[in-house]
mmCIF file of C-alpha atoms and ligand atoms in Angstrom:
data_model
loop_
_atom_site.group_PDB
_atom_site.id
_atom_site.type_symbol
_atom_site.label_atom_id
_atom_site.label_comp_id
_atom_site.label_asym_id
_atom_site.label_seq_id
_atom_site.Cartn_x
_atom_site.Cartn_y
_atom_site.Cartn_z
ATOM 1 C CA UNK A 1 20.032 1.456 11.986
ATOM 2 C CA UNK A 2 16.665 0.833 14.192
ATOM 3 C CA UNK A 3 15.665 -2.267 15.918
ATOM 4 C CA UNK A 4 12.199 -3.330 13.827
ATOM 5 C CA UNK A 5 11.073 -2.993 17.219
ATOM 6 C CA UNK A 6 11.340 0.343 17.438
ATOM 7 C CA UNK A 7 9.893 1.002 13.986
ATOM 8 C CA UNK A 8 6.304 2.438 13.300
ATOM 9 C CA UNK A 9 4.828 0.942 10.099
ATOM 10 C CA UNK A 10 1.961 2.444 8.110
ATOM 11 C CA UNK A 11 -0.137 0.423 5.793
ATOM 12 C CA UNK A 12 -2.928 1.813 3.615
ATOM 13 C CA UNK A 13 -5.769 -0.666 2.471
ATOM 14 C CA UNK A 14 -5.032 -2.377 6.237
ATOM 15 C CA UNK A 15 -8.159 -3.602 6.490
ATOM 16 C CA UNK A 16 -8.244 -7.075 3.798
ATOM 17 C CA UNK A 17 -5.971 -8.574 1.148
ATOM 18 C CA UNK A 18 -2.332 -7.901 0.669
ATOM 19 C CA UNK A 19 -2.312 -4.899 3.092
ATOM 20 C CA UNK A 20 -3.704 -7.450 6.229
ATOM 21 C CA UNK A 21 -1.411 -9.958 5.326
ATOM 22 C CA UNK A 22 1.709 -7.157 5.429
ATOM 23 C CA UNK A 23 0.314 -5.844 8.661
ATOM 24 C CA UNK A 24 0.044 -9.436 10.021
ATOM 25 C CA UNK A 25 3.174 -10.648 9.135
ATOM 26 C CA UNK A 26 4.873 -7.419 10.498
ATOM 27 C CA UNK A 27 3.615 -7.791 13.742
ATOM 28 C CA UNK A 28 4.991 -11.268 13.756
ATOM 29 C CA UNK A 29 8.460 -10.284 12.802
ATOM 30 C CA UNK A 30 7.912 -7.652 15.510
ATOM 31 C CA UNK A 31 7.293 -4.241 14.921
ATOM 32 C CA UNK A 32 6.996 -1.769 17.196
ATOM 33 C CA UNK A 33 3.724 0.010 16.376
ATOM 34 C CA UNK A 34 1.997 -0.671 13.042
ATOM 35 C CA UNK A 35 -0.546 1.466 11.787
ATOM 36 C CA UNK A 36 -3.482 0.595 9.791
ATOM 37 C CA UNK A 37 -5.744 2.877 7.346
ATOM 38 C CA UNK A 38 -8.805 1.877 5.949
ATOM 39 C CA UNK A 39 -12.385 3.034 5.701
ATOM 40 C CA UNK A 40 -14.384 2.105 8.530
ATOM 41 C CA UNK A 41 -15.624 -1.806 7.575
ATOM 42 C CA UNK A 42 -16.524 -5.639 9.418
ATOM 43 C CA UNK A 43 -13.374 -6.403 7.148
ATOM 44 C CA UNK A 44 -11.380 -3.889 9.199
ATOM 45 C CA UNK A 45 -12.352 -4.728 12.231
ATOM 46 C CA UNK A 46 -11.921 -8.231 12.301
ATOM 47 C CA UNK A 47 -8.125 -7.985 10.737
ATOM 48 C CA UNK A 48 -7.801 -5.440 13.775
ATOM 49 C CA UNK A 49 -8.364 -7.989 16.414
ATOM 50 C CA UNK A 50 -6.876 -10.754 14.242
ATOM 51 C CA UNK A 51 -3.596 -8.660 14.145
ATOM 52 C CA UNK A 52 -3.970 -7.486 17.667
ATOM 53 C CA UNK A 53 -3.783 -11.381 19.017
ATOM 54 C CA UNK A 54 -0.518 -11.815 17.110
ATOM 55 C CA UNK A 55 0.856 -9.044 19.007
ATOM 56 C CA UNK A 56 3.480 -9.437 21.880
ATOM 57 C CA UNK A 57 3.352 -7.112 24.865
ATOM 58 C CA UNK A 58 5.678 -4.403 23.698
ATOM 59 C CA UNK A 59 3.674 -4.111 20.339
ATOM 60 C CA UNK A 60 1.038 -1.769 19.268
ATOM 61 C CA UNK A 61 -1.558 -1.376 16.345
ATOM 62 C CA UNK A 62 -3.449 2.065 15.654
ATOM 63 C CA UNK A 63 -6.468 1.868 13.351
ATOM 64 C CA UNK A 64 -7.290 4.978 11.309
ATOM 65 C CA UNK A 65 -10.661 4.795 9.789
ATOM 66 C CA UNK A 66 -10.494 6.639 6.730
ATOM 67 C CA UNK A 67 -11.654 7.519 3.171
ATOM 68 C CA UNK A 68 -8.135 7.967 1.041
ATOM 69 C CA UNK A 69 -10.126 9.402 -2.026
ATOM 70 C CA UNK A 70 -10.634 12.793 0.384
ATOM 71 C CA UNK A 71 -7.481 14.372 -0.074
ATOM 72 C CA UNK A 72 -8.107 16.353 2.578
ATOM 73 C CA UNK A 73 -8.888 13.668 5.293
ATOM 74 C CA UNK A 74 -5.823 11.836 4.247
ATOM 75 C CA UNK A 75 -3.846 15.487 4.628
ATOM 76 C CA UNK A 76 -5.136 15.081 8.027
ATOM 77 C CA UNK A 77 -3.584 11.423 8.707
ATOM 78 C CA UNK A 78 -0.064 12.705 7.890
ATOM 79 C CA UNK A 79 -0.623 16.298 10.000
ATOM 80 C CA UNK A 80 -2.401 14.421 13.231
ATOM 81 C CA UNK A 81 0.925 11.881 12.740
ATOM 82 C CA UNK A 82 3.276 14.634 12.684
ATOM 83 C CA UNK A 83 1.689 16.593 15.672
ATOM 84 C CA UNK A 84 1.545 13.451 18.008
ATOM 85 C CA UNK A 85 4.947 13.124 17.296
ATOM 86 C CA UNK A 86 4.866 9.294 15.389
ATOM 87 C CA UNK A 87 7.454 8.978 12.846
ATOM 88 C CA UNK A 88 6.942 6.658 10.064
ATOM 89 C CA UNK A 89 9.388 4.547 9.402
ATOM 90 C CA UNK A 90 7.991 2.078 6.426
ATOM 91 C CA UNK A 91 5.477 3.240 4.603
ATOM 92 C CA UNK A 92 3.369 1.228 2.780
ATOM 93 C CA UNK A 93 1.225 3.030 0.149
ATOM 94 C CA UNK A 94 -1.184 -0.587 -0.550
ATOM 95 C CA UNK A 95 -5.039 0.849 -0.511
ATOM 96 C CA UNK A 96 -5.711 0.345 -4.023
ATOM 97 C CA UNK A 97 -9.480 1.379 -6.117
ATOM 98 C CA UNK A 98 -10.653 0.173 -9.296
ATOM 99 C CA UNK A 99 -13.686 0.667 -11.601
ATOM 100 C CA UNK A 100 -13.273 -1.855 -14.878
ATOM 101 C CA UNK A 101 -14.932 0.013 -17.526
ATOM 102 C CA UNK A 102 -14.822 0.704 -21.041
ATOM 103 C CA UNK A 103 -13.666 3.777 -22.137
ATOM 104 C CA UNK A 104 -17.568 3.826 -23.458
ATOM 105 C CA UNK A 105 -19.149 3.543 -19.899
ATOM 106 C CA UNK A 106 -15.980 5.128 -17.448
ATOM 107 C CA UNK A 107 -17.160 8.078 -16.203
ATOM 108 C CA UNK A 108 -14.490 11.654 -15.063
ATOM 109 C CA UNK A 109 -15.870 10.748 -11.324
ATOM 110 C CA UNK A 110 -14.634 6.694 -11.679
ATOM 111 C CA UNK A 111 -11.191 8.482 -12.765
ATOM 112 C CA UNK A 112 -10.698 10.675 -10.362
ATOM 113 C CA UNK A 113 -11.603 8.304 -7.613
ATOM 114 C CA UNK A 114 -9.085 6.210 -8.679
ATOM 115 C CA UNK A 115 -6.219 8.374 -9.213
ATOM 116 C CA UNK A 116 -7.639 9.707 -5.500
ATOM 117 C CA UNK A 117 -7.131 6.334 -3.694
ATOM 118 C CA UNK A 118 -3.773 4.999 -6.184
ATOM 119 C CA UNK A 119 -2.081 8.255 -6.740
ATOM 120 C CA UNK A 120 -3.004 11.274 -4.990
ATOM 121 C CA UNK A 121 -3.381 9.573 -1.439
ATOM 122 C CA UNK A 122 0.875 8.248 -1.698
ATOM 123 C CA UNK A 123 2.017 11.471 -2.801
ATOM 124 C CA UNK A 124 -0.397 13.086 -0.090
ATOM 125 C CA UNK A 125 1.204 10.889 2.499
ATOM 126 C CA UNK A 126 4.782 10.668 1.070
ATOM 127 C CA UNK A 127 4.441 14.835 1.201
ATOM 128 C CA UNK A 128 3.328 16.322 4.434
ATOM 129 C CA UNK A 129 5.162 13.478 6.660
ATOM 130 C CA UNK A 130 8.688 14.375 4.754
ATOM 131 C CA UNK A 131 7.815 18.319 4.926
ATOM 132 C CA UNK A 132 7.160 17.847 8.626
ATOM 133 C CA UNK A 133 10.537 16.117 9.247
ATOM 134 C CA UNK A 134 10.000 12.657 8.986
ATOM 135 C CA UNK A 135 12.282 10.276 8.407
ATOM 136 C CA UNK A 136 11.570 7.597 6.345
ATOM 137 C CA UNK A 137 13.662 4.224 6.228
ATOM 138 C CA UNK A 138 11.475 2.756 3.116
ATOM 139 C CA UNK A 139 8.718 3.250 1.224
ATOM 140 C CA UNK A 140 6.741 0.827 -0.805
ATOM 141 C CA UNK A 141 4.539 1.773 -3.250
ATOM 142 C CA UNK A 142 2.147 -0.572 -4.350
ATOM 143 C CA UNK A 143 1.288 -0.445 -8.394
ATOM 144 C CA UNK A 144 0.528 -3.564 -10.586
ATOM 145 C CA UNK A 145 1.260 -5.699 -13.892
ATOM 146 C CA UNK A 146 -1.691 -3.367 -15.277
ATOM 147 C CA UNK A 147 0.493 -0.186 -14.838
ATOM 148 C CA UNK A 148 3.235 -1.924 -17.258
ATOM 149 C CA UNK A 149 1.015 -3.637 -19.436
ATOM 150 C CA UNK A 150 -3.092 -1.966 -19.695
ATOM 151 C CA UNK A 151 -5.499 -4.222 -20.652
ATOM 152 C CA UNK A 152 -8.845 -3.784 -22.464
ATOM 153 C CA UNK A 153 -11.228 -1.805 -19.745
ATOM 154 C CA UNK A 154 -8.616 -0.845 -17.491
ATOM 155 C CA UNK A 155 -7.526 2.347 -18.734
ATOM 156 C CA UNK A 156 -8.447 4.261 -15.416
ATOM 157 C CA UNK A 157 -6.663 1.826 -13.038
ATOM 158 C CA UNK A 158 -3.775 0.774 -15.274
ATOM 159 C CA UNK A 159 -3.458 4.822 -15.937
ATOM 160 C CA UNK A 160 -3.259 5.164 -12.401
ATOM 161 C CA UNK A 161 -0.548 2.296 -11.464
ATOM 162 C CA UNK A 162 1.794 3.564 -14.348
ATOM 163 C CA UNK A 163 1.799 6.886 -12.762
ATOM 164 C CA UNK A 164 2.431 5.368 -9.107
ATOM 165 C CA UNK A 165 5.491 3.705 -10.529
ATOM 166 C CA UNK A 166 6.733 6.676 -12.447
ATOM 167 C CA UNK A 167 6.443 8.451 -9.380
ATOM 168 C CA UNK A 168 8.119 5.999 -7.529
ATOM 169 C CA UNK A 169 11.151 5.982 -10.325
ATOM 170 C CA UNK A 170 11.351 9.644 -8.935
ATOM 171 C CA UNK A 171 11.279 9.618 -5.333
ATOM 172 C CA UNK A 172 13.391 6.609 -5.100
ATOM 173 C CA UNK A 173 16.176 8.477 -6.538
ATOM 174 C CA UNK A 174 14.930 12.005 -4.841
ATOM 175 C CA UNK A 175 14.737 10.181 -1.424
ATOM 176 C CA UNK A 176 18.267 8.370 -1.722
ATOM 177 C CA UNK A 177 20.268 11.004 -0.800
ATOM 178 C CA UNK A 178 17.718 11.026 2.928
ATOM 179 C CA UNK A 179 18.672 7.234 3.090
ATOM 180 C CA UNK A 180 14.905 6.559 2.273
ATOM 181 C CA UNK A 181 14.353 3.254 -0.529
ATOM 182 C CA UNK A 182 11.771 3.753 -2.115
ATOM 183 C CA UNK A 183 10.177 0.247 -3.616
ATOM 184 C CA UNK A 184 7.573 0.133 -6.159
ATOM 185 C CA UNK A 185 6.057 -3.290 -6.224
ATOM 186 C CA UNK A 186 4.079 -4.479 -9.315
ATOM 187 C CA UNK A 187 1.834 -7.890 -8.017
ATOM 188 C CA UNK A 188 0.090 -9.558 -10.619
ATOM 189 C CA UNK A 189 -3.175 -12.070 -9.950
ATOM 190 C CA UNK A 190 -3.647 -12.401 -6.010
ATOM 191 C CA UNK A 191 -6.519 -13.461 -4.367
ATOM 192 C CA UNK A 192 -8.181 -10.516 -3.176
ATOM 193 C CA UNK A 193 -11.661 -9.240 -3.197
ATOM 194 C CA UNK A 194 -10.022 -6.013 -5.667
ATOM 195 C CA UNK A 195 -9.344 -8.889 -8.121
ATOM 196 C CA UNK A 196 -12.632 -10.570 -8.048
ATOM 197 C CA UNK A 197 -13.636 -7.140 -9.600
ATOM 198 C CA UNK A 198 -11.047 -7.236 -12.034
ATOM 199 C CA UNK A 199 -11.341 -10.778 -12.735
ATOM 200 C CA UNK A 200 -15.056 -11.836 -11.510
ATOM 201 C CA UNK A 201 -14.681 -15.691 -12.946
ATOM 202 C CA UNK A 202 -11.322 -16.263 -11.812
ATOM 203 C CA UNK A 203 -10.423 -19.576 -9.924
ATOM 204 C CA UNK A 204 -8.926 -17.319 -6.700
ATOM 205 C CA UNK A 205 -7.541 -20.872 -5.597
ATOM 206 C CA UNK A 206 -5.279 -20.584 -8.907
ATOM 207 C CA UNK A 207 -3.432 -17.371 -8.741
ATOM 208 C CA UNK A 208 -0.866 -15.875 -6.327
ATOM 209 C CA UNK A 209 -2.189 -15.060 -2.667
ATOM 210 C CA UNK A 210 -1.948 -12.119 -0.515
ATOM 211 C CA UNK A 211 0.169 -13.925 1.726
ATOM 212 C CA UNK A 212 3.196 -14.200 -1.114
ATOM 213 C CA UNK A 213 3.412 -10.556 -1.577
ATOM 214 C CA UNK A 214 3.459 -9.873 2.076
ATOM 215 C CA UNK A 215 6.355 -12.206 1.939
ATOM 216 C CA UNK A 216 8.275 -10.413 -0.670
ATOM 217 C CA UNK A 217 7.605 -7.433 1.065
ATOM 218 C CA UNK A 218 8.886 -8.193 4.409
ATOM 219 C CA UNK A 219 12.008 -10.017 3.024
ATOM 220 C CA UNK A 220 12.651 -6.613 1.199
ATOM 221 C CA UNK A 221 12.476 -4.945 4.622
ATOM 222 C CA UNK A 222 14.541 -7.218 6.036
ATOM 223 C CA UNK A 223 18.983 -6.729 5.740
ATOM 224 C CA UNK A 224 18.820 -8.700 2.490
ATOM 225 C CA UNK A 225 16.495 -6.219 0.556
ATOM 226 C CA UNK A 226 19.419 -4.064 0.714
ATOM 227 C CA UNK A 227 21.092 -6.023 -2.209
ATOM 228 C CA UNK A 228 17.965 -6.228 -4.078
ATOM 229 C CA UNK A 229 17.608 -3.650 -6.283
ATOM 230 C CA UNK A 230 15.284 -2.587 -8.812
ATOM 231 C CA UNK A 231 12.912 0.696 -10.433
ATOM 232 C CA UNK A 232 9.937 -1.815 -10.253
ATOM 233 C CA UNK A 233 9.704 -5.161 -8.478
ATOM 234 C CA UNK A 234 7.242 -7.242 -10.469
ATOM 235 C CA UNK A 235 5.230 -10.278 -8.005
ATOM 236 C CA UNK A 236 3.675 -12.987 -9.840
ATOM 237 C CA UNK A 237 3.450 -16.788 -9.521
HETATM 238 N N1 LIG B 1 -5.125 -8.390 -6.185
HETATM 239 C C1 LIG B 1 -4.434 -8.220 -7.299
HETATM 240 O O1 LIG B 1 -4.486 -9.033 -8.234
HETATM 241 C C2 LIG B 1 -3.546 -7.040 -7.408
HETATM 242 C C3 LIG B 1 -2.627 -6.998 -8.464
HETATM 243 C C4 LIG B 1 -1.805 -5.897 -8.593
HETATM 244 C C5 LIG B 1 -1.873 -4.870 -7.684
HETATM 245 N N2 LIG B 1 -2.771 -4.925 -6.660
HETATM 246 C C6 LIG B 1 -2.798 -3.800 -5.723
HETATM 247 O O2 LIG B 1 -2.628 -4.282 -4.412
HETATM 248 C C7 LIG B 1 -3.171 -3.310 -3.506
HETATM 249 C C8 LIG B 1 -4.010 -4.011 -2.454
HETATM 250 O O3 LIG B 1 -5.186 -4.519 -3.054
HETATM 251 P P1 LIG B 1 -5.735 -5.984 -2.776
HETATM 252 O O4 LIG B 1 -5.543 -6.754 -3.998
HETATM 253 O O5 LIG B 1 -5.204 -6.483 -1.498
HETATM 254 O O6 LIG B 1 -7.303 -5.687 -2.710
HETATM 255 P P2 LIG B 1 -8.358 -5.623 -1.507
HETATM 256 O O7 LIG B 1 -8.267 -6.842 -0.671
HETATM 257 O O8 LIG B 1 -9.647 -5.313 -2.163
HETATM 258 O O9 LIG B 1 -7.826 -4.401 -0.639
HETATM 259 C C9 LIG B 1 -7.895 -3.076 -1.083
HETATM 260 C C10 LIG B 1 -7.591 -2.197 0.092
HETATM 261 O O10 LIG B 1 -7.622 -0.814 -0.330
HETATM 262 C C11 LIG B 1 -8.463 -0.093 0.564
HETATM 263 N N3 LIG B 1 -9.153 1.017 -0.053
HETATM 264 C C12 LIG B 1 -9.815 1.038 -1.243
HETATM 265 N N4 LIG B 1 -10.405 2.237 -1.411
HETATM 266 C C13 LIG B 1 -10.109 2.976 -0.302
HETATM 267 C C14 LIG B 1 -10.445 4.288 0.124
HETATM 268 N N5 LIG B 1 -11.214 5.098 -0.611
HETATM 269 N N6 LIG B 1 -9.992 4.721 1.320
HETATM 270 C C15 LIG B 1 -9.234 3.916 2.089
HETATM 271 N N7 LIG B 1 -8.880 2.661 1.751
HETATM 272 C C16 LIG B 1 -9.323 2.202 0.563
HETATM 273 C C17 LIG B 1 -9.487 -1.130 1.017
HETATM 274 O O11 LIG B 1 -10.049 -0.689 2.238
HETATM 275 P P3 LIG B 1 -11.633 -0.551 2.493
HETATM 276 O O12 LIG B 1 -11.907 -1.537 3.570
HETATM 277 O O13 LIG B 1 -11.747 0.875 2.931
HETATM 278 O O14 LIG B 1 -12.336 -0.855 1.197
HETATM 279 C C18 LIG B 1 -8.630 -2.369 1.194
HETATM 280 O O15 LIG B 1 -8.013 -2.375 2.455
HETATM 281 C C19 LIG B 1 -3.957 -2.325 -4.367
HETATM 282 O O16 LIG B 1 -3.211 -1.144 -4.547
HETATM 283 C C20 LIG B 1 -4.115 -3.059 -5.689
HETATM 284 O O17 LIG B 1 -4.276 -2.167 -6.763
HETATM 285 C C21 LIG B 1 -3.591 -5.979 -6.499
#
């Protein structure tokens, strides 16, 4: 089994919220090289150098400015990956959309951006690295409460989680025979600018931060999260 110092990371959404706070506590259990996807942003930059100062002199962070709800630019991240020779080792499928509407107002675009971003981007990703040989030690898919449970305006993103964890149910048991886990994590409130959409009058003081997920993610990473086992981890305070 690898050193997590020899590990390459990638985290989608990188850039704010629970997929900073996973890139930031990586780097300070040591990764080797952790990759971060976003689309270009202040927000991005500024978790870039915040990340980068963490770092110890053996580590390395890659930013890849991005838009996940082009399937064909986020083809590109996984070919450009395979042809420079970086294999993925954790995978963290985190960049997450959402457009509360009611089924009224939603419009076929607001859908198919989210299942762009939520669905299509993973299975993108998950895809063209395994077809080119890589060889995954975990992959966490990040769905929500709102895939197990939709709520009133919701129906595009909770449509979308429920499919990320169905398709997670899949690959995890697809993937075991590769010695890939596959991890779907279901968060519920955290304090993230996504939520303020979701939840605009929300006390974000209140609810669960990003930091608490990050934690649950990394401690799944670690030798313990071998004995923790489960189709869908939910997160919630
Ligand atoms: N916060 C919650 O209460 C909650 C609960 C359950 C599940 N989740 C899930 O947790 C994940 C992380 O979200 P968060 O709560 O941390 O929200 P956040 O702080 O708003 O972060 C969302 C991330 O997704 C990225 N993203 C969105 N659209 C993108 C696109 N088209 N291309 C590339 N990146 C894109 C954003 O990057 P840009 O800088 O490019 O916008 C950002 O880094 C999401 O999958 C979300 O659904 C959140």
């Amino acid at each position: 089994m690898k050193n997590i110092k020899d590990k390459t990371a990638l985290v989608t959404g990188g850039s704010k919220g629970i997929g900073a706070a996973v890139g930031l506590q990586l780097v300070k259990k040591k990764i080797g090289h952790l990759i971060l996807v976003a689309r270009p942003s202040k927000a991005f930059k500024d978790t870039i150098a915040l990340i980068e100062a963490s770092c110890g002199p053996n580590q390395k962070v890659t930013a890849i400015r991005a838009d996940l709800a082009d399937s064909k630019r986020t083809a590109r991240i996984a070919q450009s990956l395979l042809a420079d020779g970086v294999n993925i080792d954790i995978l963290v499928n985190n960049a997450g959309f959402t457009a509360p509407k009611s089924i009224f107002e939603a419009s076929f675009e607001e859908l198919q951006q989210t299942m762009q971003v939520n669905l299509y981007a993973p299975f993108l990703l998950i895809q063209i690295l395994l077809q080119g040989g890589n060889n995954f030690s975990h992959i966490f898919n990040i769905a929500s409460t709102a895939g197990i449970k939709g709520r009133a305006g919701w129906a595009t993103y909770s449509s979308s989680k429920a499919a990320l964890t169905a398709m997670s149910e899949a690959l995890r048991e697809e993937l075991l025979p590769l010695g890939t886990r596959v991890t779907c994590l279901s968060p519920g409130r955290c304090a993230t600018d996504l939520r303020k959409v979701l939840a605009p009058d929300e006390d974000p003081t209140q609810i669960m931060q990003p930091e608490h997920v990050a934690d649950v993610m990394t401690t799944l990473m670690g030798d313990v999260g071998h004995f923790i086992d489960s189709e869908n981890i939910v997160v919630r305070l």
